[in-house]
Coordinates of N, CA and C in Angstrom, one line a residue:
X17 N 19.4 -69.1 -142.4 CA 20.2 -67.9 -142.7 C 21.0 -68.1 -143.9
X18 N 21.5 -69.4 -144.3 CA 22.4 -69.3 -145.3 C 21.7 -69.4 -146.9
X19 N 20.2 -69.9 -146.8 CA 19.4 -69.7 -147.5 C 19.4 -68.5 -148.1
X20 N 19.5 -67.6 -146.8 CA 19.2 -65.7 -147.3 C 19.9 -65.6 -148.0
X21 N 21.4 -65.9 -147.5 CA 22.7 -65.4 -148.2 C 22.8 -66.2 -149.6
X22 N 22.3 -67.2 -150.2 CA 22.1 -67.7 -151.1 C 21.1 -67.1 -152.0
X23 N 20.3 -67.1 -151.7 CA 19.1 -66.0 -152.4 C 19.4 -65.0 -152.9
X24 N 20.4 -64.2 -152.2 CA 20.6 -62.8 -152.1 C 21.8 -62.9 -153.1
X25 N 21.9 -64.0 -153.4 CA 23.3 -64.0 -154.1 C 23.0 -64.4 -155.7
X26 N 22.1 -65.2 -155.6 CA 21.5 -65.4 -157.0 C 20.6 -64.3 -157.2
X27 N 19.7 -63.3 -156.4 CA 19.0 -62.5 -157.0 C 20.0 -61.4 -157.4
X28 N 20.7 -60.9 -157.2 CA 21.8 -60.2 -157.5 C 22.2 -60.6 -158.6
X29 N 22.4 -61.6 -158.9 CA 23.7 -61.9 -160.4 C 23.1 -61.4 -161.4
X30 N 21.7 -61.7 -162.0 CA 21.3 -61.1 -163.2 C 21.8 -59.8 -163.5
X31 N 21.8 -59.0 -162.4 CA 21.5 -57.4 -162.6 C 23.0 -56.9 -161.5
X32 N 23.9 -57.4 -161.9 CA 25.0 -56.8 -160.6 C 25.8 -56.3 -161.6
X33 N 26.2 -56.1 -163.2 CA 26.7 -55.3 -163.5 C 25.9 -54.1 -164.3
X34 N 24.2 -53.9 -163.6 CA 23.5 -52.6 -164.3 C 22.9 -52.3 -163.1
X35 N 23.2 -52.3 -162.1 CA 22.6 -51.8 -160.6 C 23.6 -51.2 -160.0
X36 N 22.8 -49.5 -159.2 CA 23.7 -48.9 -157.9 C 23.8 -49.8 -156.8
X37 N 24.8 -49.7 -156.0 CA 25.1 -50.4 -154.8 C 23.6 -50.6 -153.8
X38 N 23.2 -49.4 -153.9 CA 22.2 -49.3 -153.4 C 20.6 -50.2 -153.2
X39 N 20.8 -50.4 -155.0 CA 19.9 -51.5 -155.6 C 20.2 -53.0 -155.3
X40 N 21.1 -53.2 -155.5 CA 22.2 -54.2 -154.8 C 21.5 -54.7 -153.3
X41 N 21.5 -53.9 -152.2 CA 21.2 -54.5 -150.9 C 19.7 -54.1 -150.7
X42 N 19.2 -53.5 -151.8 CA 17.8 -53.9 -151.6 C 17.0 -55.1 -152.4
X43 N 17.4 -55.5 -153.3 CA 17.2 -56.8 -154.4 C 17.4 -57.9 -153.2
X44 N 18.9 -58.2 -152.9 CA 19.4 -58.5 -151.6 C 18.2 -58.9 -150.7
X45 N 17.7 -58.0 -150.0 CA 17.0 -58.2 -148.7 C 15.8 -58.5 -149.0
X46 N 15.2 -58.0 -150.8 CA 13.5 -58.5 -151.0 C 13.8 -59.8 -151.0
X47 N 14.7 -60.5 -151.6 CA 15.1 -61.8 -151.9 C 15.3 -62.5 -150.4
X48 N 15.8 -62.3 -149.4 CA 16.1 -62.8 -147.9 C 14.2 -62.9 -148.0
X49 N 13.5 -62.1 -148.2 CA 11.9 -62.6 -147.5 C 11.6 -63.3 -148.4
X50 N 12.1 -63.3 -149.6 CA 11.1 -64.3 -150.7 C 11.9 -65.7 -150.3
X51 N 12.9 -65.9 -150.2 CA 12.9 -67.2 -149.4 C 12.2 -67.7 -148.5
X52 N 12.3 -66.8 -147.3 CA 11.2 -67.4 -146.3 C 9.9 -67.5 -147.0
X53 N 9.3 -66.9 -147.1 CA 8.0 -66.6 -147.7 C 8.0 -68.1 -148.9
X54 N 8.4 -68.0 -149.7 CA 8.5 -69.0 -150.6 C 9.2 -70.2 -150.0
X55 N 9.5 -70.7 -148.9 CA 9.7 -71.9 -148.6 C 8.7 -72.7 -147.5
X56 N 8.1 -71.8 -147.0 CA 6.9 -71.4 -146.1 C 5.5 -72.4 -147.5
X57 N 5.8 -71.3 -148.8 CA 4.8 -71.3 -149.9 C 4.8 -73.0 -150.5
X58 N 6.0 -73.3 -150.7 CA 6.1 -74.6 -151.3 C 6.0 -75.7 -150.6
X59 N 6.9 -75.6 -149.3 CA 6.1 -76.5 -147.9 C 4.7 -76.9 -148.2
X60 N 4.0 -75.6 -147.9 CA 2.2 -75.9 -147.7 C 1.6 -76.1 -149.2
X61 N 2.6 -76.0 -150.4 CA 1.6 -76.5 -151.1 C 2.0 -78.7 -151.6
X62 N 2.8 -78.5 -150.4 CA 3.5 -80.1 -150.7 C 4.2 -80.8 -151.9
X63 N 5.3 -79.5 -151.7 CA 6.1 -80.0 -153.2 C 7.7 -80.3 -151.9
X64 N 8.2 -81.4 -152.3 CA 9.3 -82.2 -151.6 C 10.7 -81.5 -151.8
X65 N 11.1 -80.5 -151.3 CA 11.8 -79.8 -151.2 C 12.8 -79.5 -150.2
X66 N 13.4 -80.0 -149.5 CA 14.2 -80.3 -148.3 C 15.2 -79.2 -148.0
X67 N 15.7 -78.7 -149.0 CA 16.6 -77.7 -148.8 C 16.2 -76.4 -148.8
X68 N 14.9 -76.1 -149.7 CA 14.7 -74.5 -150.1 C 15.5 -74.0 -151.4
X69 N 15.5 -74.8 -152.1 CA 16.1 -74.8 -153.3 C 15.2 -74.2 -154.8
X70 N 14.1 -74.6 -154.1 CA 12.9 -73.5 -155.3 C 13.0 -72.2 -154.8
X71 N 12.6 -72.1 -153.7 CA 12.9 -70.7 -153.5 C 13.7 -70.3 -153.1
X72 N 15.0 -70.2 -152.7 CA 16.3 -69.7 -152.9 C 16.6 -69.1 -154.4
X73 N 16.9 -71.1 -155.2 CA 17.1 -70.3 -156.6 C 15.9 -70.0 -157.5
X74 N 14.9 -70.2 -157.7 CA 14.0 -70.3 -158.3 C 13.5 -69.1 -158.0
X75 N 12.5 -68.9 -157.1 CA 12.1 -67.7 -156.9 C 12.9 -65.9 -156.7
X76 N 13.8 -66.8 -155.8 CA 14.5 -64.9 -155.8 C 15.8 -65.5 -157.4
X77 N 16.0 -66.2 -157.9 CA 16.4 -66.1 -159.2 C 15.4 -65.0 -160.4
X78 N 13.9 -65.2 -160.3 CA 12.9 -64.5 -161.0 C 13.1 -63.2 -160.3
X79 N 12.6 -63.0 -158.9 CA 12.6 -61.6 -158.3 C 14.1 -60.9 -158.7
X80 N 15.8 -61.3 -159.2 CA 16.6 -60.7 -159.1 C 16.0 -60.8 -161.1
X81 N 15.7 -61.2 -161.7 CA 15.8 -61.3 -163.0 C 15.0 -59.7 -163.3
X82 N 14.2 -60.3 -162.2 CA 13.4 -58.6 -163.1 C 13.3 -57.6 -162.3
X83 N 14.1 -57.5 -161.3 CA 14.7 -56.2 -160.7 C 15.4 -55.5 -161.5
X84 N 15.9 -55.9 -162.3 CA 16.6 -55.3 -163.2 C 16.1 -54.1 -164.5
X85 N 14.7 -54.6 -164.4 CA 13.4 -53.9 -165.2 C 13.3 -52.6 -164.0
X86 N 13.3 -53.2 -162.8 CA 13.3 -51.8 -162.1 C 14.4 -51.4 -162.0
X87 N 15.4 -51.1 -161.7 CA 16.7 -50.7 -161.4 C 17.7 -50.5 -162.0
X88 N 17.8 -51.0 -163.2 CA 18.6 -51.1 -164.5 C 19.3 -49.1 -164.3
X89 N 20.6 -49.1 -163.9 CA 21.1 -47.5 -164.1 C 21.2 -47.8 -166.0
X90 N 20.8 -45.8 -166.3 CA 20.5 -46.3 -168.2 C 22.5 -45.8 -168.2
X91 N 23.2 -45.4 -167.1 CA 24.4 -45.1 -168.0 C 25.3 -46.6 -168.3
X92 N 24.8 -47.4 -166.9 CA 25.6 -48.8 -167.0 C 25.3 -49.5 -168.2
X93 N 24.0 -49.4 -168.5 CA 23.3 -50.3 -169.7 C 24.0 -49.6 -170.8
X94 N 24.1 -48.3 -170.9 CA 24.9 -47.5 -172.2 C 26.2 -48.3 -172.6
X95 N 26.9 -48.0 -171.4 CA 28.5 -48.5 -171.4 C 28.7 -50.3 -171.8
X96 N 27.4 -51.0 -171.4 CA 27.6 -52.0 -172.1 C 26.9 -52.6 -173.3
X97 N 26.5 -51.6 -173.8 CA 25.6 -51.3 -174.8 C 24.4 -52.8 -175.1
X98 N 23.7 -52.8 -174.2 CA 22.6 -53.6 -174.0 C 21.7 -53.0 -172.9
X99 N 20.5 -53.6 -173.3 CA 19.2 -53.1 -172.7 C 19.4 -51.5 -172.2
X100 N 18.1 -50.9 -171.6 CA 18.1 -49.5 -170.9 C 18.0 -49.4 -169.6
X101 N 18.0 -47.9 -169.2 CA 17.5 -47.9 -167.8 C 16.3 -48.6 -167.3
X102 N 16.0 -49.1 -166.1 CA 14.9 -49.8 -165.7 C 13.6 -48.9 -165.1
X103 N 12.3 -49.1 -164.6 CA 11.5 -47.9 -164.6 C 11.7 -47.1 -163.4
X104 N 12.8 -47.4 -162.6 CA 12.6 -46.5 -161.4 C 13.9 -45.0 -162.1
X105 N 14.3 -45.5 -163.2 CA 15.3 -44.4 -163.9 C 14.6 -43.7 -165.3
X106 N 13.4 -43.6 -164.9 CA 12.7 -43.4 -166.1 C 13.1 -44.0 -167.4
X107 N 13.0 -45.2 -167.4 CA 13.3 -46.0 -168.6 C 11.9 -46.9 -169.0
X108 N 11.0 -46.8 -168.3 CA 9.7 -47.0 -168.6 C 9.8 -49.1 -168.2
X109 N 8.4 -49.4 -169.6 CA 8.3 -50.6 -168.9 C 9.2 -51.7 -169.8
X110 N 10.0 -50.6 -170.9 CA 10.9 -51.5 -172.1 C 11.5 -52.5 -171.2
X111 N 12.6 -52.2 -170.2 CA 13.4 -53.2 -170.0 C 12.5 -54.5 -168.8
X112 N 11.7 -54.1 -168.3 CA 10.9 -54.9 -167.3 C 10.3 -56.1 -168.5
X113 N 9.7 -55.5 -170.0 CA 9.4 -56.1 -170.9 C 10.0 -57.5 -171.2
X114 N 11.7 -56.9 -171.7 CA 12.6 -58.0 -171.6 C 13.0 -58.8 -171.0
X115 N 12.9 -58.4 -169.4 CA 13.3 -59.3 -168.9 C 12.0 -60.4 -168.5
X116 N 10.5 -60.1 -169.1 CA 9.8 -61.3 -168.6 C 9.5 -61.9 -169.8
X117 N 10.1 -61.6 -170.9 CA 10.3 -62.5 -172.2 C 11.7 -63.3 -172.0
X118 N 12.4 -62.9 -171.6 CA 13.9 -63.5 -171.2 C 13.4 -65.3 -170.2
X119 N 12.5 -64.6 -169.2 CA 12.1 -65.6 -168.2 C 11.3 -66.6 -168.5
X120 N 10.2 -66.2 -169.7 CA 9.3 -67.0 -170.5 C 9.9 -68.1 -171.0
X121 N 11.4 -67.7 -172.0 CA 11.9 -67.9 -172.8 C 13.0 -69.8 -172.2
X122 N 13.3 -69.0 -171.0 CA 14.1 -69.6 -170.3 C 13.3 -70.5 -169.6
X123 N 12.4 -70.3 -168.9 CA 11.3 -71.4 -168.5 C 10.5 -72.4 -169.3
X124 N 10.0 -71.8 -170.1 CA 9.6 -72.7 -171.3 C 10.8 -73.9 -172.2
X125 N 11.9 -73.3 -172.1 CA 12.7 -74.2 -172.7 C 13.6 -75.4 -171.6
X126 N 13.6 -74.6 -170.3 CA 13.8 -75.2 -169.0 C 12.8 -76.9 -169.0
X127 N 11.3 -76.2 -168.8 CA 11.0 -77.2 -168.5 C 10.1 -77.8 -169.8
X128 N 10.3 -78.0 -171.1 CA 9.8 -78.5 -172.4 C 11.3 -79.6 -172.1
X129 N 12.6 -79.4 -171.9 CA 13.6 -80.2 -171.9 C 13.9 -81.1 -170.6
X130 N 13.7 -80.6 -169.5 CA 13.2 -81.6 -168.7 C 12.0 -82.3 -168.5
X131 N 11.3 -81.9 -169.1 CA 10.3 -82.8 -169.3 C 10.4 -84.0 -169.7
X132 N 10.9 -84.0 -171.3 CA 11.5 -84.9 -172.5 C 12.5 -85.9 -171.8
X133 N 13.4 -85.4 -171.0 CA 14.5 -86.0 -170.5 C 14.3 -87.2 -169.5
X134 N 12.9 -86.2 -168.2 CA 12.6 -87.5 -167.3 C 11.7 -88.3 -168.1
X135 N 10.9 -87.9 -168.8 CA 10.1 -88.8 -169.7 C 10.9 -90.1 -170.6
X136 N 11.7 -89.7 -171.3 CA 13.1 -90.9 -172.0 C 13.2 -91.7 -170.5
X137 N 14.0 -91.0 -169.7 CA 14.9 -92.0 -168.3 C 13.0 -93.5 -167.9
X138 N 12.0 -92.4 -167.6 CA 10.6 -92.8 -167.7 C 10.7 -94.5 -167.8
X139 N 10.5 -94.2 -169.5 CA 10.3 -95.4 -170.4 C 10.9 -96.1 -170.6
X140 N 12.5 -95.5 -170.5 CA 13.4 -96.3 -170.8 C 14.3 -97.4 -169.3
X141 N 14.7 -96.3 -168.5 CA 15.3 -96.7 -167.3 C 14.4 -96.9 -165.9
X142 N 13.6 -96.0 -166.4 CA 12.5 -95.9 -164.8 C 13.5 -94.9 -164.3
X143 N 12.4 -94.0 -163.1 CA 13.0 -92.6 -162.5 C 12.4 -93.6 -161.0
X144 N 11.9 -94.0 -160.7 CA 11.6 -94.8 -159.3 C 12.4 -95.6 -158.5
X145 N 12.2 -95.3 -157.2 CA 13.4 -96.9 -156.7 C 12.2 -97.5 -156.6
X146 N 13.3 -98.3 -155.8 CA 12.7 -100.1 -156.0 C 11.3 -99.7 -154.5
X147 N 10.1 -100.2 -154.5 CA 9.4 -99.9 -153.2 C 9.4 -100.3 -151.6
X148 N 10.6 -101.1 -151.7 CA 11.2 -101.3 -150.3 C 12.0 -101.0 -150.1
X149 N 12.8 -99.7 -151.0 CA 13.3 -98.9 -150.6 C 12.7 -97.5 -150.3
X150 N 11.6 -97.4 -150.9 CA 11.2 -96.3 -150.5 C 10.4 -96.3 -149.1
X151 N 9.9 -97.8 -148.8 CA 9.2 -97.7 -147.4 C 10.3 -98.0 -146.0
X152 N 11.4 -97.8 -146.5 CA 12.5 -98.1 -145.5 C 13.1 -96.6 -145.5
X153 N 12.7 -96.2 -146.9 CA 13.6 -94.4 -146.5 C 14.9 -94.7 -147.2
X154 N 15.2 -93.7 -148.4 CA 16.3 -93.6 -149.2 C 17.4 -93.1 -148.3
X155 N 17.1 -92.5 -147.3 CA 18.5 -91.9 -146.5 C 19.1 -93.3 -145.9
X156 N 18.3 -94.9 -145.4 CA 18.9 -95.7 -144.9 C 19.3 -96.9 -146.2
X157 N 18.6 -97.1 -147.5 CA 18.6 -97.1 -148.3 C 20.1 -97.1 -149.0
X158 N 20.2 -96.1 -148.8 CA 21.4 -95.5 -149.8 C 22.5 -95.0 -148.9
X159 N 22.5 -94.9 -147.8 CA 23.8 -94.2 -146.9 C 23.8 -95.2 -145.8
X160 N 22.3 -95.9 -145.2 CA 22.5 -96.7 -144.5 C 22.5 -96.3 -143.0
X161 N 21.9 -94.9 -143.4 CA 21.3 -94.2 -141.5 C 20.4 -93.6 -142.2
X162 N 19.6 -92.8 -140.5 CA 18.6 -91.8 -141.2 C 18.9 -90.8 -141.0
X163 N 19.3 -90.0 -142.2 CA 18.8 -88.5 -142.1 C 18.2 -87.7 -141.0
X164 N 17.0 -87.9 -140.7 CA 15.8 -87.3 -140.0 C 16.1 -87.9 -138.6
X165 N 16.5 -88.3 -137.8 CA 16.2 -89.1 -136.7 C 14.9 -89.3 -136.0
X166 N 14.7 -87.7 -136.0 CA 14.0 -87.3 -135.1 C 12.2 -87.8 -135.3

């Protein structure tokens, strides 16, 4: 549940000063299923994700980015004089445009610099623990209980 409420909170922020209220709790609630749905997604494709943190922020972060292409009101965008209405305000597919050049832009530079960064730590420091830490479990490792019990 508090996943939703996290989701719903980051897919909102891109677009919470060019959306009606209205837009608002529906961004909101596509984002509550794209969490499930996308933690469901990343589970089964076996990416180590414990919290739901790709898809919380990751995913409904993209889904709130370019909601904004749909829903963008053109008077709000006027008043801040940036971008246009989005296409459900007949503003066509300009603003939807920008915002998946925005995401390209942001992703590409996201992960070209993490990349670089774990690669340095790599070579230089190692990103690994030690392997009898890892076959004992970092939660007893490092805190000295387990996490998981169960």
């Amino acid at each position: 549940m508090l996943n939703g409420a996290i989701a719903a909170l980051v897919a909102i922020t891109a677009a919470c000063a060019f959306v009606a209220p209205w837009a608002a709790i529906l961004i909101g609630f596509v984002s509550g299923i794209i969490v499930v749905l996308g933690s469901l997604l990343v589970e089964r494709v076996g990416i180590d994700d414990p919290v739901g943190a790709m898809a919380a922020h990751g995913m409904s972060g993209v889904w709130g980015t370019l909601s904004l292409g749909l829903f963008a009101v053109p008077a709000l965008a006027k008043n801040l004089e940036t971008g246009q209405g989005g296409l459900f305000y007949g503003g066509g597919l300009h603003q939807m445009g920008t915002q998946v050049i925005g995401l390209a832009a942001v992703g590409a530079f996201t992960f070209t610099l993490s990349f670089l960064i774990l690669y340095l730590f790599k070579v230089t420091i190692g990103i690994r623990t030690h392997s009898e830490d890892e076959q004992m479990g970092l939660d007893v490792s490092e805190h000295g209980m387990w996490g998981y019990p169960e």
